[in-house]
Short mmCIF file of C-alpha atoms in Angstrom, two decimals:
data_model
loop_
_atom_site.label_atom_id
_atom_site.label_comp_id
_atom_site.label_asym_id
_atom_site.label_seq_id
_atom_site.Cartn_x
_atom_site.Cartn_y
_atom_site.Cartn_z
CA MET A 2 0.00 0.00 0.00
CA SER A 3 1.29 3.47 -0.86
CA HIS A 4 1.72 6.37 1.52
CA SER A 5 1.11 10.10 1.49
CA SER A 6 3.41 12.85 2.73
CA HIS A 7 2.28 15.66 5.05
CA TYR A 8 3.52 18.59 7.14
CA LEU A 9 2.13 20.03 10.38
CA ASN A 10 3.18 22.92 12.59
CA CYS A 11 3.88 21.51 16.04
CA LEU A 12 4.86 24.02 18.73
CA GLY A 13 5.97 26.49 16.08
CA ARG A 14 8.10 24.02 14.13
CA GLU A 15 7.16 22.16 10.97
CA LEU A 16 7.20 18.37 11.26
CA HIS A 17 6.98 16.03 8.30
CA TYR A 18 5.29 12.65 8.46
CA THR A 19 4.19 9.86 6.16
CA ASP A 20 0.69 8.44 6.45
CA TRP A 21 0.02 4.81 5.49
CA GLY A 22 -3.26 2.93 5.17
CA ASP A 23 -6.81 4.23 5.46
CA SER A 24 -6.78 7.72 6.98
CA ALA A 25 -10.25 7.04 8.43
CA ASN A 26 -9.12 3.89 10.24
CA PRO A 27 -9.42 4.44 14.03
CA GLU A 28 -6.78 1.74 14.66
CA VAL A 29 -3.54 3.73 14.53
CA VAL A 30 0.17 3.03 15.02
CA ILE A 31 2.77 5.76 15.52
CA ALA A 32 6.13 4.51 14.23
CA TRP A 33 9.07 6.69 15.29
CA HIS A 34 12.62 6.38 13.97
CA GLY A 35 16.02 6.49 15.69
CA LEU A 36 18.42 9.29 16.57
CA ALA A 37 20.08 10.14 13.24
CA ARG A 38 17.55 8.53 10.94
CA THR A 39 14.30 9.41 9.17
CA CYS A 40 10.70 8.25 8.96
CA ARG A 41 11.48 6.27 5.81
CA ASP A 42 13.23 3.64 7.95
CA MET A 43 9.71 2.58 8.90
CA ASP A 44 8.51 1.95 5.32
CA GLU A 45 8.53 -1.87 5.51
CA LEU A 46 6.83 -1.92 8.91
CA ALA A 47 4.25 0.67 7.88
CA GLN A 48 3.45 -1.11 4.65
CA HIS A 49 3.12 -4.43 6.49
CA LEU A 50 0.82 -3.01 9.17
CA SER A 51 -1.25 -0.78 6.86
CA ALA A 52 -3.63 -3.58 5.90
CA ARG A 53 -5.01 -3.43 9.44
CA TYR A 54 -3.82 -0.09 10.84
CA ARG A 55 -3.31 3.50 9.84
CA VAL A 56 0.42 4.09 10.39
CA ILE A 57 1.89 7.55 11.04
CA CYS A 58 5.69 7.86 10.66
CA PRO A 59 7.08 11.26 11.72
CA ASP A 60 10.45 12.82 11.02
CA THR A 61 11.80 14.12 14.32
CA LEU A 62 12.70 17.82 14.54
CA GLY A 63 16.05 18.28 12.80
CA ARG A 64 15.81 15.06 10.79
CA GLY A 65 14.65 14.17 7.30
CA LEU A 66 12.15 16.69 5.94
CA SER A 67 11.23 18.22 9.30
CA GLN A 68 12.43 21.71 10.16
CA TRP A 69 15.79 22.15 11.86
CA SER A 70 15.47 23.82 15.24
CA PRO A 71 16.51 27.48 15.45
CA GLU A 72 16.94 26.89 19.19
CA PRO A 73 18.93 23.63 19.27
CA ASP A 74 20.06 23.83 22.89
CA ALA A 75 16.47 24.13 24.10
CA GLU A 76 14.64 21.89 21.66
CA TYR A 77 16.84 18.90 20.87
CA CYS A 78 15.78 16.87 23.90
CA LEU A 79 13.27 14.18 24.80
CA ASP A 80 10.93 16.59 26.59
CA PHE A 81 10.49 18.78 23.51
CA TYR A 82 10.19 15.78 21.21
CA THR A 83 7.47 14.40 23.48
CA ARG A 84 5.65 17.73 23.52
CA GLN A 85 5.80 17.85 19.72
CA ALA A 86 4.56 14.27 19.48
CA THR A 87 1.60 15.25 21.65
CA ALA A 88 0.87 18.26 19.44
CA LEU A 89 1.08 16.01 16.38
CA VAL A 90 -1.40 13.39 17.57
CA ASP A 91 -3.71 16.08 18.95
CA GLN A 92 -3.83 17.84 15.58
CA LEU A 93 -4.49 14.50 13.90
CA GLY A 94 -7.39 13.92 16.29
CA LEU A 95 -5.98 10.64 17.61
CA SER A 96 -7.41 9.73 21.01
CA GLU A 97 -5.45 6.48 21.37
CA PHE A 98 -2.91 4.51 19.37
CA HIS A 99 -0.06 2.04 19.57
CA TRP A 100 3.57 3.19 19.47
CA VAL A 101 6.57 1.52 17.83
CA GLY A 102 9.88 3.27 18.41
CA THR A 103 13.41 2.45 17.29
CA SER A 104 16.13 3.63 19.68
CA MET A 105 15.38 7.34 20.35
CA GLY A 106 11.86 6.80 19.03
CA GLY A 107 11.37 4.23 21.77
CA ALA A 108 12.63 6.65 24.41
CA ILE A 109 10.16 9.28 23.21
CA GLY A 110 7.41 6.66 23.45
CA THR A 111 8.44 5.61 26.95
CA LEU A 112 8.50 9.18 28.24
CA ALA A 113 5.21 10.00 26.51
CA ALA A 114 3.49 6.86 27.82
CA ALA A 115 4.57 7.76 31.35
CA GLY A 116 3.48 11.39 31.04
CA ARG A 117 1.77 13.48 28.36
CA LEU A 118 0.28 10.53 26.46
CA ARG A 119 -0.41 8.31 29.44
CA GLY A 120 -3.54 6.25 28.79
CA ARG A 121 -3.53 7.13 25.09
CA ILE A 122 -0.66 4.82 24.10
CA ARG A 123 -2.23 1.36 24.30
CA ARG A 124 0.76 -0.83 23.45
CA LEU A 125 4.43 0.09 23.24
CA VAL A 126 7.12 -1.58 21.13
CA LEU A 127 10.73 -0.64 21.88
CA ASN A 128 13.18 -1.57 19.13
CA ASP A 129 16.56 -1.95 20.86
CA ASN A 130 15.77 0.71 23.44
CA GLY A 131 15.29 0.67 27.18
CA PRO A 132 15.35 2.92 30.25
CA GLN A 133 19.14 2.58 30.57
CA LEU A 134 21.62 2.74 27.70
CA ALA A 135 25.30 1.80 27.63
CA ALA A 136 27.50 4.90 27.96
CA THR A 137 30.16 3.59 25.57
CA ALA A 138 27.58 3.04 22.83
CA ILE A 139 26.09 6.51 23.35
CA GLU A 140 29.57 7.98 22.93
CA ARG A 141 30.08 5.94 19.75
CA ILE A 142 26.82 7.21 18.27
CA ARG A 143 27.52 10.76 19.36
CA SER A 144 30.98 10.71 17.77
CA TYR A 145 29.80 9.75 14.28
CA ALA A 146 26.46 11.58 14.40
CA GLY A 147 27.93 14.85 15.61
CA SER A 148 30.44 15.02 12.77
CA PRO A 149 28.62 13.43 9.84
CA ALA A 150 30.73 12.17 6.99
CA ALA A 151 30.51 13.81 3.57
CA PHE A 152 31.26 12.29 0.19
CA ALA A 153 31.56 13.33 -3.43
CA THR A 154 28.94 10.81 -4.59
CA VAL A 155 25.76 9.18 -3.38
CA SER A 156 27.30 5.77 -4.08
CA GLU A 157 30.07 6.51 -1.59
CA LEU A 158 27.49 7.60 0.97
CA GLU A 159 25.64 4.32 0.47
CA GLN A 160 28.83 2.37 1.17
CA TYR A 161 29.29 4.43 4.35
CA PHE A 162 25.73 3.64 5.46
CA ARG A 163 26.27 -0.05 4.72
CA THR A 164 29.26 0.06 7.08
CA VAL A 165 27.93 2.10 10.02
CA TYR A 166 24.49 0.49 9.89
CA LYS A 167 25.70 -3.07 9.41
CA PRO A 168 24.24 -3.91 12.89
CA TYR A 169 20.76 -3.38 11.39
CA GLY A 170 21.06 -6.89 10.00
CA TRP A 171 20.08 -7.97 6.50
CA LEU A 172 18.82 -5.38 4.04
CA SER A 173 18.31 -5.96 0.35
CA ASP A 174 20.27 -3.88 -2.15
CA ALA A 175 17.07 -1.98 -2.92
CA GLN A 176 16.53 -1.25 0.78
CA TRP A 177 20.08 0.04 1.20
CA ARG A 178 19.55 2.27 -1.83
CA ARG A 179 16.27 3.63 -0.46
CA LEU A 180 17.82 4.16 2.99
CA THR A 181 20.51 6.24 1.31
CA GLU A 182 18.33 8.20 -1.07
CA SER A 183 15.78 9.00 1.63
CA SER A 184 18.41 10.36 4.03
CA VAL A 185 20.81 12.37 1.89
CA ARG A 186 21.33 16.12 1.53
CA ARG A 187 23.81 18.03 -0.58
CA LEU A 188 26.21 20.48 1.04
CA PRO A 189 27.06 23.91 -0.42
CA ASP A 190 30.34 22.48 -1.73
CA GLY A 191 28.45 19.80 -3.67
CA ARG A 192 29.24 16.84 -1.44
CA VAL A 193 26.50 14.69 0.08
CA THR A 194 25.94 13.93 3.74
CA PRO A 195 23.23 12.36 5.96
CA HIS A 196 20.02 14.39 6.14
CA TYR A 197 19.93 15.68 9.72
CA ASP A 198 21.07 18.64 11.80
CA PRO A 199 24.42 17.74 13.45
CA ALA A 200 23.48 20.04 16.34
CA MET A 201 20.94 17.44 17.51
CA VAL A 202 23.77 15.60 19.31
CA ARG A 203 24.06 18.54 21.72
CA GLN A 204 21.23 16.74 23.50
CA PHE A 205 23.92 14.56 25.08
CA ILE A 206 25.80 17.62 26.36
CA ASN A 207 22.84 19.75 27.47
CA TYR A 208 20.72 16.87 28.81
CA PRO A 209 23.20 14.18 29.91
CA GLN A 210 20.52 12.29 31.88
CA ASP A 211 17.91 12.43 29.10
CA TYR A 212 17.97 8.68 28.48
CA ASP A 213 17.91 7.64 32.15
CA LEU A 214 14.27 6.63 32.17
CA TRP A 215 13.88 4.11 35.00
CA ALA A 216 11.46 6.36 36.90
CA ALA A 217 9.26 6.66 33.82
CA TRP A 218 9.63 2.92 33.13
CA ASP A 219 8.62 1.88 36.63
CA SER A 220 5.44 3.95 36.35
CA LEU A 221 4.22 2.21 33.18
CA THR A 222 1.31 -0.23 33.27
CA LEU A 223 0.69 -0.82 29.55
CA PRO A 224 1.86 -3.90 27.61
CA VAL A 225 5.43 -3.50 26.31
CA LEU A 226 7.42 -5.55 23.80
CA CYS A 227 11.17 -5.03 23.60
CA LEU A 228 13.10 -6.28 20.59
CA ARG A 229 16.79 -6.47 21.50
CA GLY A 230 19.46 -6.94 18.87
CA ALA A 231 21.37 -9.98 20.13
CA GLU A 232 24.65 -8.16 19.50
CA SER A 233 23.49 -4.73 20.66
CA ASP A 234 26.06 -2.59 22.44
CA LEU A 235 23.43 -0.01 23.42
CA LEU A 236 20.75 -2.09 25.16
CA LEU A 237 22.72 -4.55 27.27
CA ALA A 238 21.40 -7.97 28.21
CA ASP A 239 21.23 -7.21 31.94
CA THR A 240 19.17 -4.08 31.26
CA ALA A 241 16.77 -6.09 29.11
CA GLU A 242 16.46 -8.63 31.92
CA ALA A 243 15.67 -5.84 34.39
CA MET A 244 12.98 -4.65 31.99
CA ARG A 245 11.37 -8.07 32.30
CA GLN A 246 11.30 -7.77 36.08
CA ARG A 247 10.47 -4.09 36.69
CA GLY A 248 7.68 -1.69 35.80
CA PRO A 249 5.43 -3.09 33.05
CA GLN A 250 7.49 -6.31 32.93
CA ALA A 251 8.17 -6.23 29.21
CA ALA A 252 8.19 -9.20 26.91
CA VAL A 253 11.76 -9.25 25.56
CA VAL A 254 12.71 -10.99 22.32
CA GLU A 255 16.32 -11.18 21.13
CA ILE A 256 16.79 -10.73 17.38
CA ALA A 257 19.64 -12.89 16.10
CA GLY A 258 22.07 -11.45 13.58
CA CYS A 259 21.44 -7.83 14.62
CA GLY A 260 23.06 -5.27 16.86
CA HIS A 261 21.70 -1.75 17.24
CA ALA A 262 19.08 -1.78 15.90
CA PRO A 263 17.04 -4.39 13.98
CA ALA A 264 15.81 -2.86 10.73
CA LEU A 265 12.19 -4.08 11.13
CA ASN A 266 12.23 -5.14 7.49
CA VAL A 267 12.05 -8.95 7.43
CA PRO A 268 9.05 -11.25 8.01
CA ASP A 269 10.10 -12.56 11.43
CA GLN A 270 10.53 -9.07 12.90
CA LEU A 271 7.40 -7.72 11.24
CA GLY A 272 5.40 -10.68 12.51
CA LEU A 273 6.58 -10.18 16.09
CA VAL A 274 5.45 -6.56 16.07
CA GLU A 275 2.14 -7.30 14.33
CA ARG A 276 1.17 -10.12 16.68
CA PHE A 277 1.97 -8.01 19.73
CA LEU A 278 -0.06 -5.04 18.47
CA ASN A 279 -2.94 -7.36 17.65
CA GLY A 280 -2.91 -8.59 21.24
CA ALA A 281 -1.82 -12.12 20.31
#
């Protein structure tokens, strides 16, 4: 099923999102991408779910086709992202919905489910995200995301993406090409680079505790599914085990052959998410 592309003003900033499935369908899934990525990462998941659900896939502020923040120190943080998410679903008239979030998208969902969207998020899927993240992995992500590489050609950028996102697991050649073409921008000197605002990594400087979410986690009562890349260096195995024991006592499934984070693009992963959202 095809999608449509839309823009909304949320707290004075323009956010882009794709809309999949029947726009009149009251069964809705919000699918939110990771830190330095875009909504198009959710294409396979959205297409798979759109037979039963309407699927909304936003670009976070500063990523993809959404506006870059003119106040990066104040707005690149989970609290502002959560406030914008609330403004987005309010403008769309969504009273309740499921939430699937990869990495940062999962953190936004956790914070929202514990606060501004409490009672409106019915089921929460965290794709390689939890209330505690490994500091060494955060530093790794911050180092490459804060100084994005630039290349003379799109083909070189694709090879770079194939290297840094190898932990996503298997992607077809067509999927790697779409990942590249949907997250590329050209610099004034003609080179190409990933399509996001490098200033978004200042979140880790200005809000060093932003991803410490145990208090929010322990307050949750909704059903939660956590997909953990078996080789993830961000969501460690002992954290995932604690997620089984604390708060909403998540169902945790390890995804073989993946690190951070599973691409949500193959039948096994899509089936896990679909069955959980369906209440199976």
